[in-house]
Every structure is written in structure tokens, then in C-alpha cells.
Coordinates of C-alpha atoms in Angstrom, one line a residue:
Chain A
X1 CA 0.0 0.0 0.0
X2 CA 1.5 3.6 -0.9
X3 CA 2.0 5.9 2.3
X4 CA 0.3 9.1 1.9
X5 CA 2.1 12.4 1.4
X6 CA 1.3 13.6 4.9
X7 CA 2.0 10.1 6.5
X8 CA 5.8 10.8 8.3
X9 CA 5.6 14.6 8.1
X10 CA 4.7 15.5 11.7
X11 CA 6.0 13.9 15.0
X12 CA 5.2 13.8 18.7
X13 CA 8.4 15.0 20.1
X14 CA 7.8 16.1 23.7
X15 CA 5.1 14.1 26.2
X16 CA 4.3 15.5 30.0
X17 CA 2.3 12.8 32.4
X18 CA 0.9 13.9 35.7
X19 CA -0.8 10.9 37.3
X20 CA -2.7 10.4 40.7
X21 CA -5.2 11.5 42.4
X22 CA -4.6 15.4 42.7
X23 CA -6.6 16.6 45.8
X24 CA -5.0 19.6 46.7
X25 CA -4.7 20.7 43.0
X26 CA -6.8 22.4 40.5
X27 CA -7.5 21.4 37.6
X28 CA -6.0 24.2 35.8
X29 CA -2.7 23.9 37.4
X30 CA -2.2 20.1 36.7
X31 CA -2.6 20.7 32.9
X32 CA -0.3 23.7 32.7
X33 CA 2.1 21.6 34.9
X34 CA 1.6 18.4 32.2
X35 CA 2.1 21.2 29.5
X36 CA 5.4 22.3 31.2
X37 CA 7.0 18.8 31.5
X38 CA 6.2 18.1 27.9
X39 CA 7.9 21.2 26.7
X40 CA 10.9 20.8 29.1
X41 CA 11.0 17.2 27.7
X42 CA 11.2 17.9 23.9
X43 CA 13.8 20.3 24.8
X44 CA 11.9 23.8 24.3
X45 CA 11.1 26.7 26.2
X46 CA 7.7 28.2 26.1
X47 CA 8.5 30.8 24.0
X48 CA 8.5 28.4 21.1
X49 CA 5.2 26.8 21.2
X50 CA 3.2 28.7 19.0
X51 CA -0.3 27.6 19.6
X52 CA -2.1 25.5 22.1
X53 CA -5.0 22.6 22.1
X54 CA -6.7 22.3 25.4
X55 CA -8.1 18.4 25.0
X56 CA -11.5 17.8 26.6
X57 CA -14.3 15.6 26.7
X58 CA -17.6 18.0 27.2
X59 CA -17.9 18.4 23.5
X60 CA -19.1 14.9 23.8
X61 CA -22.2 16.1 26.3
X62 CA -20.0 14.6 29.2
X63 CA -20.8 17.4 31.6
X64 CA -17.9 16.5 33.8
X65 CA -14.7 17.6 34.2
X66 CA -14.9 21.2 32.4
X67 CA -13.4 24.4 34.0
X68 CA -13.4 27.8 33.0
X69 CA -10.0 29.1 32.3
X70 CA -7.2 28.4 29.2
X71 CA -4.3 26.2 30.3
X72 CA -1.8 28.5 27.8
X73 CA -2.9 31.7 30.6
X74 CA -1.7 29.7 33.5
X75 CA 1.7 28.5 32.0
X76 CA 2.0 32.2 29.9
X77 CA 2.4 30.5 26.5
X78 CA 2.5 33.5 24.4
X79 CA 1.3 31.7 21.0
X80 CA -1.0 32.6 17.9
X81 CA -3.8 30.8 18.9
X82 CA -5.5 28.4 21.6
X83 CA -8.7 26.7 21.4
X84 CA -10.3 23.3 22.9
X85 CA -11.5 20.5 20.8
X86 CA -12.4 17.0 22.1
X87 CA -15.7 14.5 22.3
X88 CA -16.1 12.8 25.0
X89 CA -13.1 10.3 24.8
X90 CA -12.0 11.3 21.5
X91 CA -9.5 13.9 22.2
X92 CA -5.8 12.9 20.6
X93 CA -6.7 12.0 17.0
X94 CA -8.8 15.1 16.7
X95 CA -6.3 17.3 18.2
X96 CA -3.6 15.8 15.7
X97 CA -5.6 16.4 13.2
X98 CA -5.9 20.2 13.6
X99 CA -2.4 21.0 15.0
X100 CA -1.4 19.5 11.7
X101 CA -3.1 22.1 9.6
X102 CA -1.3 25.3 12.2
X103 CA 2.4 23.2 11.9
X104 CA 1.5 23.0 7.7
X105 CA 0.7 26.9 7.6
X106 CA 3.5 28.5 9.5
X107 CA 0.8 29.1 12.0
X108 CA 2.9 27.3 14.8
X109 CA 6.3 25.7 14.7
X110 CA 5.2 23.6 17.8
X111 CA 1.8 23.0 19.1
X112 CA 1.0 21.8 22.7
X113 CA -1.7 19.4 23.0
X114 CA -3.1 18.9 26.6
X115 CA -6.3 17.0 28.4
X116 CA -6.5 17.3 32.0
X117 CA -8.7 15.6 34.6
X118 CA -10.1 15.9 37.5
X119 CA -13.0 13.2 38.3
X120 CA -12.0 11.7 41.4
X121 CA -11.1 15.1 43.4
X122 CA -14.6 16.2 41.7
X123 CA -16.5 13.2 43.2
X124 CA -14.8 13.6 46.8
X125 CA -16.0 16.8 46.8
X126 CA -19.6 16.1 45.4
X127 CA -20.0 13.4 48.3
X128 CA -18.6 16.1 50.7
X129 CA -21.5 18.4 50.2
X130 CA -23.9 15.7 50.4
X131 CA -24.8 15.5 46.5
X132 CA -25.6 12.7 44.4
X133 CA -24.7 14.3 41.3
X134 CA -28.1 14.4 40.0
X135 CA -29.6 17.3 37.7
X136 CA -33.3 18.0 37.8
X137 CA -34.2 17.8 34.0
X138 CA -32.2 15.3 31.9
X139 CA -30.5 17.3 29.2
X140 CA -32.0 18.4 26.5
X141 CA -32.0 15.8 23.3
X142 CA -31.3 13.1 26.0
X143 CA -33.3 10.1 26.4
X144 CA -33.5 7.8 29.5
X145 CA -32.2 9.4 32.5
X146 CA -36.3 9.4 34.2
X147 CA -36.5 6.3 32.8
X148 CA -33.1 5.1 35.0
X149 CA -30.2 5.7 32.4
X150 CA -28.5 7.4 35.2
X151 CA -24.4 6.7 34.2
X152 CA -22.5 5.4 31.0
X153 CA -22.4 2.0 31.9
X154 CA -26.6 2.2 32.3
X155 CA -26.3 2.4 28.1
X156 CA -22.8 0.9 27.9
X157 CA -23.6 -2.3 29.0
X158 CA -26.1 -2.5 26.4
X159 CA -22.9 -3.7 23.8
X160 CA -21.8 -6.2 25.9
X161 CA -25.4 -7.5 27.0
X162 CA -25.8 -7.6 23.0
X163 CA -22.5 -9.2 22.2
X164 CA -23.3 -12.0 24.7
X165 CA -26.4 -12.7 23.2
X166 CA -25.1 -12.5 19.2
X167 CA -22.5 -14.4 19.3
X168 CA -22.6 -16.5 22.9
X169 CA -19.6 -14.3 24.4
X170 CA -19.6 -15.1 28.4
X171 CA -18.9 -12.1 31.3
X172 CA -15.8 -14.5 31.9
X173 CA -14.6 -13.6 28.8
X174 CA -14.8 -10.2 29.1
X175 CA -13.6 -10.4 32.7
X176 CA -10.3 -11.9 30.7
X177 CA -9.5 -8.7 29.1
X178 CA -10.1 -7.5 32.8
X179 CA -7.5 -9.7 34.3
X180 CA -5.0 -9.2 30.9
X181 CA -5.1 -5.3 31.3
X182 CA -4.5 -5.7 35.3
X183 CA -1.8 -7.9 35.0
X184 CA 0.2 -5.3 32.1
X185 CA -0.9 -2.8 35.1
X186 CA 1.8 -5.0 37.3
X187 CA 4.6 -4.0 35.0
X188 CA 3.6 -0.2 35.1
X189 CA 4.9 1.6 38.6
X190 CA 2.4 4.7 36.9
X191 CA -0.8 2.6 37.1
X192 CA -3.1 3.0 39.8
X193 CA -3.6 -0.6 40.4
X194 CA 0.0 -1.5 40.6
X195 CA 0.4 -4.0 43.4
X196 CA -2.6 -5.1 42.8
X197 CA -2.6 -8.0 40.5
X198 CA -6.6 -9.7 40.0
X199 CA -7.7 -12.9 39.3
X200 CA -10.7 -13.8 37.0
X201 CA -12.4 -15.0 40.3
X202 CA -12.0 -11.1 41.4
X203 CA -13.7 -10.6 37.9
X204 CA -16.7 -12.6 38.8
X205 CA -16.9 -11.8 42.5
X206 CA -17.0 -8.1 42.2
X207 CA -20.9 -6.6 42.6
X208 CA -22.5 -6.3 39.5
X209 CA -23.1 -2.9 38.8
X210 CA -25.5 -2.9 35.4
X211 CA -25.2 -7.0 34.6
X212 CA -23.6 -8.3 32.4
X213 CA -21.1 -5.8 33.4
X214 CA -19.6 -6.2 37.0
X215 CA -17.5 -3.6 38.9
X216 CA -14.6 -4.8 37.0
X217 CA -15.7 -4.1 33.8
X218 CA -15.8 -0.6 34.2
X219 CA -13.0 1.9 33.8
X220 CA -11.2 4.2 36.8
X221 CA -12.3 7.3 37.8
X222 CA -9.1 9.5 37.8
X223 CA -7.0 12.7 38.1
X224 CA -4.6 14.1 36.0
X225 CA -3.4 15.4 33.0
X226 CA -1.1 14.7 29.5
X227 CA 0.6 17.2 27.2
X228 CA 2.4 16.5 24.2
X229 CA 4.2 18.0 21.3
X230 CA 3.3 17.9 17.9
X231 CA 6.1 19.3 15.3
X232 CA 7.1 18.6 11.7
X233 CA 9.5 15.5 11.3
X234 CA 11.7 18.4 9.8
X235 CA 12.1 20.2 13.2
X236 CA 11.7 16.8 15.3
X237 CA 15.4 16.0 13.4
X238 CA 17.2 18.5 15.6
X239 CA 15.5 17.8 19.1
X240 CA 16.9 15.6 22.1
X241 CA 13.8 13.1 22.1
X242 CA 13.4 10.3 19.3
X243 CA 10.9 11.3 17.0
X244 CA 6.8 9.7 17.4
X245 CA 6.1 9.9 14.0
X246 CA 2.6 10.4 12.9
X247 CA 1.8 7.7 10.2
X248 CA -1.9 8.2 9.7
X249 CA -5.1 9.4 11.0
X250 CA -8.5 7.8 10.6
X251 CA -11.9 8.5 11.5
X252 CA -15.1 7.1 11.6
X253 CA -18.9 8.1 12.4
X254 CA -22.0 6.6 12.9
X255 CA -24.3 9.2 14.6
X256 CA -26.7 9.4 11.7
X257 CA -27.5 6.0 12.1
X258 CA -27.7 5.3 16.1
X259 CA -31.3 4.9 16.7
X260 CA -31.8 2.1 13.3
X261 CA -28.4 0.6 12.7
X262 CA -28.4 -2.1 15.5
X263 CA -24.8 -3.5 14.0
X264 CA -24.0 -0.6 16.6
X265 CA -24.2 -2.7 19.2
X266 CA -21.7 -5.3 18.0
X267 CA -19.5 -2.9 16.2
X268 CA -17.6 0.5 16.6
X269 CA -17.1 3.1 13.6
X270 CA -13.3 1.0 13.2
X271 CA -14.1 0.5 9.2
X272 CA -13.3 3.7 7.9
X273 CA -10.9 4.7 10.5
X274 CA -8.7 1.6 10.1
X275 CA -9.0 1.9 6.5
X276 CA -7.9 5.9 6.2
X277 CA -5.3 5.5 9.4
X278 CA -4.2 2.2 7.9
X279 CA -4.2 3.2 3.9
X280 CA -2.5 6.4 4.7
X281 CA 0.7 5.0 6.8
X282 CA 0.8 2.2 4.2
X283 CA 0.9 -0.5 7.0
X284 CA -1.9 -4.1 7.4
X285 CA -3.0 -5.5 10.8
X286 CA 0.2 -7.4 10.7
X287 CA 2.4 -4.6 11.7
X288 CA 0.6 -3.5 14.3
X289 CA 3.0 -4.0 17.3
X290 CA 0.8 -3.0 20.0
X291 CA -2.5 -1.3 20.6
X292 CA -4.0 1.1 23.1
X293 CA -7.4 0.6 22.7
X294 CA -10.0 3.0 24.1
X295 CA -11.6 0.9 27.0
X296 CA -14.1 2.9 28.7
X297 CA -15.6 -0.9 29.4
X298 CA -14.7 -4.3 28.6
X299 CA -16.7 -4.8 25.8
X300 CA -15.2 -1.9 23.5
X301 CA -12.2 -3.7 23.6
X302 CA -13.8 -7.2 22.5
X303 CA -15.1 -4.8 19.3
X304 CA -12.1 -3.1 18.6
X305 CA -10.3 -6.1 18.6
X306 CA -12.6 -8.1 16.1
X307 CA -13.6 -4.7 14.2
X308 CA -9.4 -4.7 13.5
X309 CA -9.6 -8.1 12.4
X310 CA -6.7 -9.4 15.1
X311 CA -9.5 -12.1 15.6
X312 CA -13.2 -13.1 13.7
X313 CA -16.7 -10.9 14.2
X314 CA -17.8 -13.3 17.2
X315 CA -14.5 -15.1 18.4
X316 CA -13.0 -12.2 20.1
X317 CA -14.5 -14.2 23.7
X318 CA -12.5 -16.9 22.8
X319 CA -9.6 -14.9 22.0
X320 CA -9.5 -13.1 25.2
X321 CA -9.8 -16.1 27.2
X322 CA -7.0 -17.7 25.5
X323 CA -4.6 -14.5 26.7
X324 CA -3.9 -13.1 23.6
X325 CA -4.1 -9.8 24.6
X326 CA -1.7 -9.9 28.1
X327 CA 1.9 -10.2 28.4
X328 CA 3.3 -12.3 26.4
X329 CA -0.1 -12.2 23.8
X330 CA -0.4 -12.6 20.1
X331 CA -1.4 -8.9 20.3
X332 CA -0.7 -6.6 23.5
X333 CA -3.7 -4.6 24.0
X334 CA -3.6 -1.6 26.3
X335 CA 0.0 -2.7 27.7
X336 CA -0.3 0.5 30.7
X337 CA -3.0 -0.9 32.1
X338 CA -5.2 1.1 29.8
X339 CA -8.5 2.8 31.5
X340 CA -9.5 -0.3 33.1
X341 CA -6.4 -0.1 35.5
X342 CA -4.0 2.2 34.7
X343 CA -5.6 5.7 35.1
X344 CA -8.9 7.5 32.9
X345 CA -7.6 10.7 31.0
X346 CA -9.7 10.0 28.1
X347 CA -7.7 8.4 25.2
X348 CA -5.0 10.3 26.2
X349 CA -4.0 7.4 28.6
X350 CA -3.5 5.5 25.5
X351 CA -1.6 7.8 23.6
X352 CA 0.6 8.7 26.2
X353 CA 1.8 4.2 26.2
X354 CA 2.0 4.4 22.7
X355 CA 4.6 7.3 22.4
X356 CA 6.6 5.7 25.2
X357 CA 6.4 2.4 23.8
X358 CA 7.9 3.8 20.3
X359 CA 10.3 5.0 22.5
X360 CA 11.3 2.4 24.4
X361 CA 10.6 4.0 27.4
X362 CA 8.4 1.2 29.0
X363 CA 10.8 -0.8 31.2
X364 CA 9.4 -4.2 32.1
X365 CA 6.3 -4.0 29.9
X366 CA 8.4 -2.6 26.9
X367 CA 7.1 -4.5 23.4
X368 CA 10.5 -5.5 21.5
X369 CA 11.3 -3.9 18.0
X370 CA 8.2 -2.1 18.5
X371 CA 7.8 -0.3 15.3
X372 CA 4.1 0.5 14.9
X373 CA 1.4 1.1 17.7
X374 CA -2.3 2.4 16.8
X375 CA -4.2 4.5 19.4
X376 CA -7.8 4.5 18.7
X377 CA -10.6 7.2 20.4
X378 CA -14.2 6.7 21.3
X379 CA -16.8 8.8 22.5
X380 CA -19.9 11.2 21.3
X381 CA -23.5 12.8 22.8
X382 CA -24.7 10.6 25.4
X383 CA -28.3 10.2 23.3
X384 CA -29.7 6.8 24.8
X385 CA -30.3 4.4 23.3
X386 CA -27.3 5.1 21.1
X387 CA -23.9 4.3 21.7
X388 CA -20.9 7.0 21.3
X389 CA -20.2 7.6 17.7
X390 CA -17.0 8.7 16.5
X391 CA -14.3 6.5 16.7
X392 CA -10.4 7.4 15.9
X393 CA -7.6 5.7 14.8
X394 CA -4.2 7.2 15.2
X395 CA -1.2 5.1 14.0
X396 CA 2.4 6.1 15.5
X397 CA 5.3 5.1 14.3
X398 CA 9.3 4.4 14.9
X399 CA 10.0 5.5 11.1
X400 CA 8.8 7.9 8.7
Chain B
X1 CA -50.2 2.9 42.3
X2 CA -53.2 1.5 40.2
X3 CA -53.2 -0.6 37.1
X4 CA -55.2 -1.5 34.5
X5 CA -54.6 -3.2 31.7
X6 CA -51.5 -1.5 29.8
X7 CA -51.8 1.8 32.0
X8 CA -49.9 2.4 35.3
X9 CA -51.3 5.1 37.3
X10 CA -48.6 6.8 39.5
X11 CA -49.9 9.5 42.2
X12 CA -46.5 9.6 44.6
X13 CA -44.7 12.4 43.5
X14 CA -42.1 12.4 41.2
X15 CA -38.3 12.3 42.5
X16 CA -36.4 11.6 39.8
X17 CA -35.1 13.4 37.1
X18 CA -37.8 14.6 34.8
X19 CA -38.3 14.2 31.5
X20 CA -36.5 16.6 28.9
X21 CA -39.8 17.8 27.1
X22 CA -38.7 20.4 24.1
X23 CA -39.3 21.4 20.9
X24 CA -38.6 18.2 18.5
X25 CA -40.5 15.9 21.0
X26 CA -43.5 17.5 23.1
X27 CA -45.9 15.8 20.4
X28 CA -44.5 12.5 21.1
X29 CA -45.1 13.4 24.8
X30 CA -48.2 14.0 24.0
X31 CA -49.1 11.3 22.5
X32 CA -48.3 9.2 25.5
X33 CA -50.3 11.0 27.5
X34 CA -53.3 9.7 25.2
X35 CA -51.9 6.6 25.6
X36 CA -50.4 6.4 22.0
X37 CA -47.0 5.8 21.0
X38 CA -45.8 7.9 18.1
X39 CA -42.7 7.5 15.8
X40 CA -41.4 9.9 13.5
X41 CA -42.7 8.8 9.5
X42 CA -41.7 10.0 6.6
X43 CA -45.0 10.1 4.3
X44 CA -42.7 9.9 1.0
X45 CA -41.1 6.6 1.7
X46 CA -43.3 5.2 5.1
X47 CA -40.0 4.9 6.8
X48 CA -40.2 5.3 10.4
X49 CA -37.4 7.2 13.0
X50 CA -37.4 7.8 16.5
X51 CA -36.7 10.4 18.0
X52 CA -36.8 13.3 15.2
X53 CA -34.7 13.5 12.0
X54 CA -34.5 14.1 8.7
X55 CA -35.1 11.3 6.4
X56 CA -32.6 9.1 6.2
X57 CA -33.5 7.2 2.9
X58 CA -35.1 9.9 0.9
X59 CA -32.2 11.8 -1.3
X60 CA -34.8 15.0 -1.1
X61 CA -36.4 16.4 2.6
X62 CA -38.4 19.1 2.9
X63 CA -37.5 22.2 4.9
X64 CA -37.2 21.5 8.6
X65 CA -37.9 18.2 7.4
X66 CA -41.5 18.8 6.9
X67 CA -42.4 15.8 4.9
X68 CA -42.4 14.1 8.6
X69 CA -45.0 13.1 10.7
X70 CA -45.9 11.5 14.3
X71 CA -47.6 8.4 13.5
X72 CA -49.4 5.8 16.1
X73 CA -46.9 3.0 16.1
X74 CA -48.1 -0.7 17.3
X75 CA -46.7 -0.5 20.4
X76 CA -45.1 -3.7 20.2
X77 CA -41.7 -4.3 19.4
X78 CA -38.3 -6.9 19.9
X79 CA -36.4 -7.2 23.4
X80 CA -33.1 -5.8 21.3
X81 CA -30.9 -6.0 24.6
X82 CA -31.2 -5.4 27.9
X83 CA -29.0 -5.2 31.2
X84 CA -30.1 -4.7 35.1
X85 CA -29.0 -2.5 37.3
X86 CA -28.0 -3.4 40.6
X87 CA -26.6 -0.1 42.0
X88 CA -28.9 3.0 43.1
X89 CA -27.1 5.5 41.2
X90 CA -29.5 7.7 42.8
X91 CA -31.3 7.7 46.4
X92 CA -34.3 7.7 44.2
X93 CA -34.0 4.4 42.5
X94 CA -32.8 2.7 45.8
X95 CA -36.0 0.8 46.4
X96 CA -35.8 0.0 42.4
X97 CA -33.1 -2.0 42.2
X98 CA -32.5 -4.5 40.8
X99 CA -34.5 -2.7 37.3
X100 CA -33.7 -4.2 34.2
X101 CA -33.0 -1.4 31.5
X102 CA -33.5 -2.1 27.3
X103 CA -33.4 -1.6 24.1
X104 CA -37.1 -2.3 22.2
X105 CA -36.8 -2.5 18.4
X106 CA -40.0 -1.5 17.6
X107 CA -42.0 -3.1 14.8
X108 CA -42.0 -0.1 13.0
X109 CA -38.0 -0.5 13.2
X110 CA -36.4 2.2 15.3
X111 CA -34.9 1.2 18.5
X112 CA -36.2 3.0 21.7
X113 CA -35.1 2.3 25.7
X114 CA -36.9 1.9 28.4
X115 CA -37.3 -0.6 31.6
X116 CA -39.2 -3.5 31.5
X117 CA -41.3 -4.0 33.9
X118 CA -43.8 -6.9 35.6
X119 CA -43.4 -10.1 36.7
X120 CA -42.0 -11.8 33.1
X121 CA -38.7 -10.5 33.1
X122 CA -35.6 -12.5 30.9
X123 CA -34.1 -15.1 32.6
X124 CA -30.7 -14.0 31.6
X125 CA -28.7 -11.8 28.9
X126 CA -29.0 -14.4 26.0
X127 CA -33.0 -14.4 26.9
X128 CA -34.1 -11.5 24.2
X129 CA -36.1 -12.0 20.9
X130 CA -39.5 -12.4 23.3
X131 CA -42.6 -9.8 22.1
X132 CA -42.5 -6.6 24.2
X133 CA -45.6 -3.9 24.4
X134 CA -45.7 -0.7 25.7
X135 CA -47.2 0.1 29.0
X136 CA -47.9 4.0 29.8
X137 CA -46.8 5.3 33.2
X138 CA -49.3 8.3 33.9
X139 CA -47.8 11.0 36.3
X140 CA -50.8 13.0 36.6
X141 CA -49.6 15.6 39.1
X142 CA -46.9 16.2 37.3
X143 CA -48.7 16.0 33.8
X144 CA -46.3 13.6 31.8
X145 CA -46.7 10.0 31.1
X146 CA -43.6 7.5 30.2
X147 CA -43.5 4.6 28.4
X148 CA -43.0 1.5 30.1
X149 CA -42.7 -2.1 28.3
X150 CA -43.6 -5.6 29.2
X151 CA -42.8 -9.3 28.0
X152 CA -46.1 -10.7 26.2
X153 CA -44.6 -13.2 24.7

């Protein structure tokens, strides 16, 4: 397959991680400080970052997490421009996307890209003043919240519940990507459930929360933020850090059809994405090194993984059982722990592994020769009965 | 609480969130409160959509999509999915749990959510296909109605 013109041209070149629970710490001032380490680490001052992306999820109707002030004031990046962008967990691909059309203008010679986080300091505090986090009026264009679609997993569960009955997949099954992502979480010192390995028995005796899915199943609530630096592979040449380089970009959409295509409850949007993100860096599924799938809940990752074609529409339960996706897998899935057990800052956790894993910056969990790694982005409206829409595909690589 | 037949009549007041009534949907709203449930049809090409939108399979719509109308649907659909919730994610739903929470595809074709309720419930998460029908939930003092479903077969 021919690589496309832009496929090579840009690359990450500086990444800032601050993880943990942040109590005494605003929001704010955890993503300029992200913003800060990821300039000090591609080996510029803030005097050369010419335009900022602040990375978050309320575009998606995801009313959390949103604060009133630009990241760029608080760390006084002078720059041409800063704006926000973001849906729901789609934050990196989209960003990319954009900076690339500032770097390709002149706009900016380096663009900052940062998400920050603060749902766990957010829900300590809601309990502290006795709230439940409940509005009066579900939002408007919403459907379900009087009717007891009260939290993601009340709709999110719907995919796995519908897998389960498709194609026969078990809650063991999807407690095995569970138990895979955990035990990649013991080889990360970052990830909140470090030192805490689980067994599939811990899968199956947590409560159930929204059956099929059990506690388990669901993603962390977290604090923090991650910043990185998006250049031209022309500039990235004469920087300390080895180039990420930015091999393709893919997108894909279903929100016209949420309400009558019910293959969106065994499927993501991955066709056109892969196809775009996979046409454009010239690669097949068999380069693909590692992935950092978005895994807001078990059962996206069950999708992705069949929707990529590293197993068969339907035999991604088998596949997980089998430990393909853990250390020492066919395919390493999510090797940080991923949102499951590493820490929730959107897809940004993702992106964040796959830059240090082109690297080789991952230590114990490091993936050898580890040329390609895809990062993929899910989110949207939350418009029960339908799922989040957009999905994104963003392929790194070692080499232009 | 009183029922009859396929209507529930609730007279405790309302706690939860309510229901986000607006422009695009009063009518359907309406429509449940006559115990009816409506779905969006397009009277070019009879195909039917829920909640409002522009035609989806005709290449021409009218302005504001005004070829569409709210049409009495059946009332019966498909158990599409469906998952139960154990935790109160609200103090309001606390003497609800466990409620089990699906997707209907109506016969008409859209897909809509709601909780099933009565004694037939699925016996577990491979146990959908069965024949649902609509059950209206009348909140008189507060003047909306919701749709409810249960199994009939």
C-alpha cells in the first residue's frame, strides 16, 4: 500500500504525564504543569510553542470535568492561537488532526496538546456536600435518564449484553481482558492498580453494577493530565527526544444512524478509520505492534479487537480467554494498564503508552522492536439508546 | 399505584429526574399521555425514526424536514438488549433495584429504551427475541406519562 504524502511529516516530540489522584490541586494547574513537562522534555522553552489545544471531553455532552480558564494563561504561552477541541473520549486524533493544519501553515512551529482531569477530586467533593450528582431535568436531546439511564455503563452495558447474546460471548470472557489489562498494570509503577494483581475469580466476585457488566468491567475514575508536542518531522530532526512519527489518522462516524443501525451494538465506527489510518501509513493489521485501545468498558475492547480483524466478528471471547491480549499475547492490548487499570484521562492514557512504547521507554512491559502502535478514540453525545459515535484511529510510528 | 390493563397510574410524586420535554418531542409526549406511542414517519417513503430527524432514505427532505409526521406506532416491538442494574445511582431508585433497562426495536424499526417492567422479566442476557408492548406510566400531578414495556410473549 503507498504511504500518503502527509504520512511521516509530523512527530510527537515532547510528552508531560501527571498521574494520581490530585486533591490539593486544580485542575488548571495540573494541565499547565503536564504542558510544562512536555515542553521541558522535547527540549523547548515556552516561547517556542506557538499555539495550544486544550483536550476535553464536554464536547461529547459529558458534563464532567470542564473548567473555566485556558491552560496556555496559566503557564503564559504566548502563541498565535488556543482553542479546545475533544468529544467525549475522543481527544488525541482530533487534536492531531488540527495542529497539523497550524504546523503546515506557519501558524505554529510547535503546538501543545493537553487533556486534563479531575474526576476523582470532583467526586470527593460532590459526596462532601452531600450530592448525588443528579440534575433536575435530563438534558435536553437526552433520552433515559427518568427512565433510570443514570451513568454510562446504564447504556454501555447494552454492547456487551448484545454481544453476549449475538455471538454466545460469556462475562468471563470479558472479565479476561479485565484480568489481561491488570496484569500489564503490574509491569507499570504509573498505574493505579500497581500492586494489585486480580484474578478472574475477582472478575466474577466483584458486585454487579448494570449486569452483564460487574465492577470490574468498568474503567477508573481519575486525576490528571497529559501534554504533548506535535512538530514537523523536519524540526523533530534536531530535538533531544526520538521522534513519534505520525503515520496516519482515521476517522469514523455513525451518529446518523444510532437509533436504526443495531450492528452498533456489535460494532464500533473502526471500518473507515482503520482503512484511512491504515491506507494512509501504508501499514496491514500485521504490523501493528501493540495497541491502546479505548476501553471505557470491557466490551469496546472485545469490538475493537474483532472490528481490526486481530480475531473473527464473534470469536473475540474466545480470544480473550486464551490471553492473547496480556503479556506475552499474540497482540498486546492496552500494555499501561489502559482505562480499566491504569488511570482514565480520556484516550490520552492511550496515547501517552503508545509514544513511550515507540520510545522504548516502557521498562518491564516494553514490546520488543516495537515499530508501529495504533491508538484508537471513542466517544460522542450521550443520546440513549445510542452508543458514542465517533471512533479514531491514530497510527504512530518508529520511522517515517 | 393502580393498574389497569397497559396503563400504570402513578400518584406519589415524582423524584427523579424529569423528563427533557422540548421542541422536537412534546408531540411524542403528548401522544403518551393519550396513551399512544408515536414515531417519526416520513410520508414519502413510510420509513419510520425515533426520535426526530431528517429522512434518512429519501435523497430530497423538505425544509425543517417537513415531509415528517408522528404516527401511532403498534406498540409492540423486539427485546433488542437489555442489562439490570443493581446499584442505586440515585437515592431515588434505591427501592428499584435491581431494574432491568432495554433496548425495544419497535415493529415499525427504530430502536427505543426503556425498563421493562412486571413479573415476566428475561431469565438471563442471552434471553431476548421475546414480544415486548408498551405500558404508559401516567404521572398525573406532574402532567407527563412515560412509556414502560412488558414481556407478552
Amino acid at each position: 500500500v503507498p504511504k500518503h504524502p502527509s504520512s511521516g511529516k509530523y512527530a510527537i516530540v515532547g510528552l508531560g504525564v501527571i498521574a494520581g489522584h490530585q486533591p490539593d490541586r486544580s485542575e488548571r494547574i495540573v494541565g499547565a504543569e503536564a504542558a510544562r513537562l512536555a515542553i521541558e522534555d522535547a527540549g523547548l522553552t515556552r516561547k517556542d510553542i506557538g499555539g495550544a489545544i486544550d483536550l476535553r471531553r464536554s464536547g461529547g455532552g459529558g458534563d464532567r470535568a470542564s473548567y473555566v480558564d485556558a491552560y496556555s494563561r496559566v503557564l503564559g504561552l504566548k502563541n498565535n492561537f488556543y482553542y479546545i477541541t475533544g468529544r467525549g473520549g475522543a481527544l488525541a486524533g482530533l487534536g492531531i488532526a488540527t495542529a497539523q493544519s497550524f504546523l503546515d501553515r506557519g501558524v505554529a512551529d510547535y503546538v501543545c496538546l493537553m487533556g486534563a482531569v479531575s474526576d476523582w477530586s470532583q467526586a470527593q467533593e460532590s459526596k462532601k456536600q452531600g450530592h448525588r450528582g443528579m440534575a433536575h431535568a435530563e438534558k435536553r436531546g437526552y433520552w433515559g435518564k427518568s427512565l433510570g439511564d443514570l451513568r454510562a455503563v446504564s447504556h454501555h452495558s447494552w454492547m456487551a449484553a448484545r454481544h453476549m447474546a449475538v455471538y454466545g460471548t460469556t462475562s468471563k470472557q470479558l472479565g479476561a481482558i479485565s484480568v489481561a489489562q491488570r496484569a500489564w498494570a503490574q509491569l507499570n509503577p504509573e498505574a493505579f492498580m500497581y500492586g494489585r494483581p486480580m484474578t478472574i475469580e475477582d472478575h466474577q466476585n466483584s458486585p454487579l453494577i448494570a449486569e452483564p457488566y460487574h465492577l470490574l468491567d468498568i474503567s477508573l475514575v481519575s486525576d490528571g493530565a497529559i501534554a504533548f508536542i506535535l512538530t514537523t518531522a523536519e524540526r523533530a530532526k534536531d530535538l533531544p527526544k526520538k521522534p513519534v512519527y505520525v503515520l496516519g489518522l482515521g476517522f469514523g462516524e455513525v451518529s446518523a444512524e444510532l437509533w436504526w443501525e443495531k450492528k452498533n451494538f456489535t460494532h464500533m465506527a473502526v471500518a473507515p478509520a482503520k482503512e484511512q489510518a491504515f491506507g494512509q501509513a501504508g501499514i496491514t493489521v500485521k504490523d501493528v505492534d501493540c495497541a491502546q485501545f479505548y476501553d471505557c468498558f470491557t466490551a469496546e475492547v472485545l469490538f475493537q479487537t474483532e472490528d481490526y480483524g486481530f480475531c473473527k466478528k464473534g470469536e473475540g471471547g474466545a480470544f480473550m480467554e486464551a490471553g492473547n491480549i496480556g503479556p506475552g499475547g499474540t497482540i498486546p492490548v492496552n500494555t499501561s494498564g489502559g482505562l480499566l487499570s491504569c488511570y482514565h484521562l480520556g484516550d490520552l492514557t492511550g496515547m501517552a503508552e503508545s509514544v513511550r512504547q515507540i520510545r522504548g521507554d516502557c521498562g518491564t512491559r516494553q514490546i520488543q522492536d516495537c515499530d508501529i502502535v495504533i491508538t484508537t478514540g471513542h466517544g460522542g453525545e450521550l443520546v440513549s439508546p445510542g452508543m458514542c459515535s465517533i471512533h479514531t484511529c491514530t497510527v504512530l510510528g518508529r520511522n517515517p | 399505584v393502580s393498574t389497569q390493563s397497559n396503563v400504570i397510574t402513578v400518584s406519589t410524586e415524582w423524584k427523579k429526574s424529569w423528563p427533557n420535554i422540548d421542541e422536537d418531542n412534546s408531540k411524542f409526549y403528548d401522544g403518551l399521555k393519550e396513551h399512544k406511542l408515536l414515531v417519526w414517519r416520513c410520508t414519502k417513503c413510510g420509513s419510520s425514526y425515533w426520535p426526530v430527524a431528517y429522512c434518512q432514505k429519501c435523497d430530497h427532505n423538505e425544509a425543517f424536514a417537513g415531509q415528517m409526521r408522528w404516527e401511532q406506532a403498534s406498540g409492540r416491538g423486539k427485546l433488542f438488549a437489555f442489562n439490570r442494574h443493581y446499584m442505586a445511582f440515585s437515592s431515588a431508585y434505591k427501592d428499584e433495584v435491581p431494574y432491568c433497562y432495554a433496548i425495544i426495536e419497535l415493529d415499525e424499526g427504530p430502536l427505543i429504551s426503556s425498563t421493562i417492567i412486571g413479573d415476566k422479566q428475561p431469565k438471563d442476557v442471552y434471553d431476548v427475541g421475546q414480544t415486548v408492548e408498551v405500558v404508559y406510566e401516567d404521572h398525573p400531578k406532574e402532567g407527563f406519562t412515560l412509556p414502560r414495556f412488558r414481556i407478552v410473549g
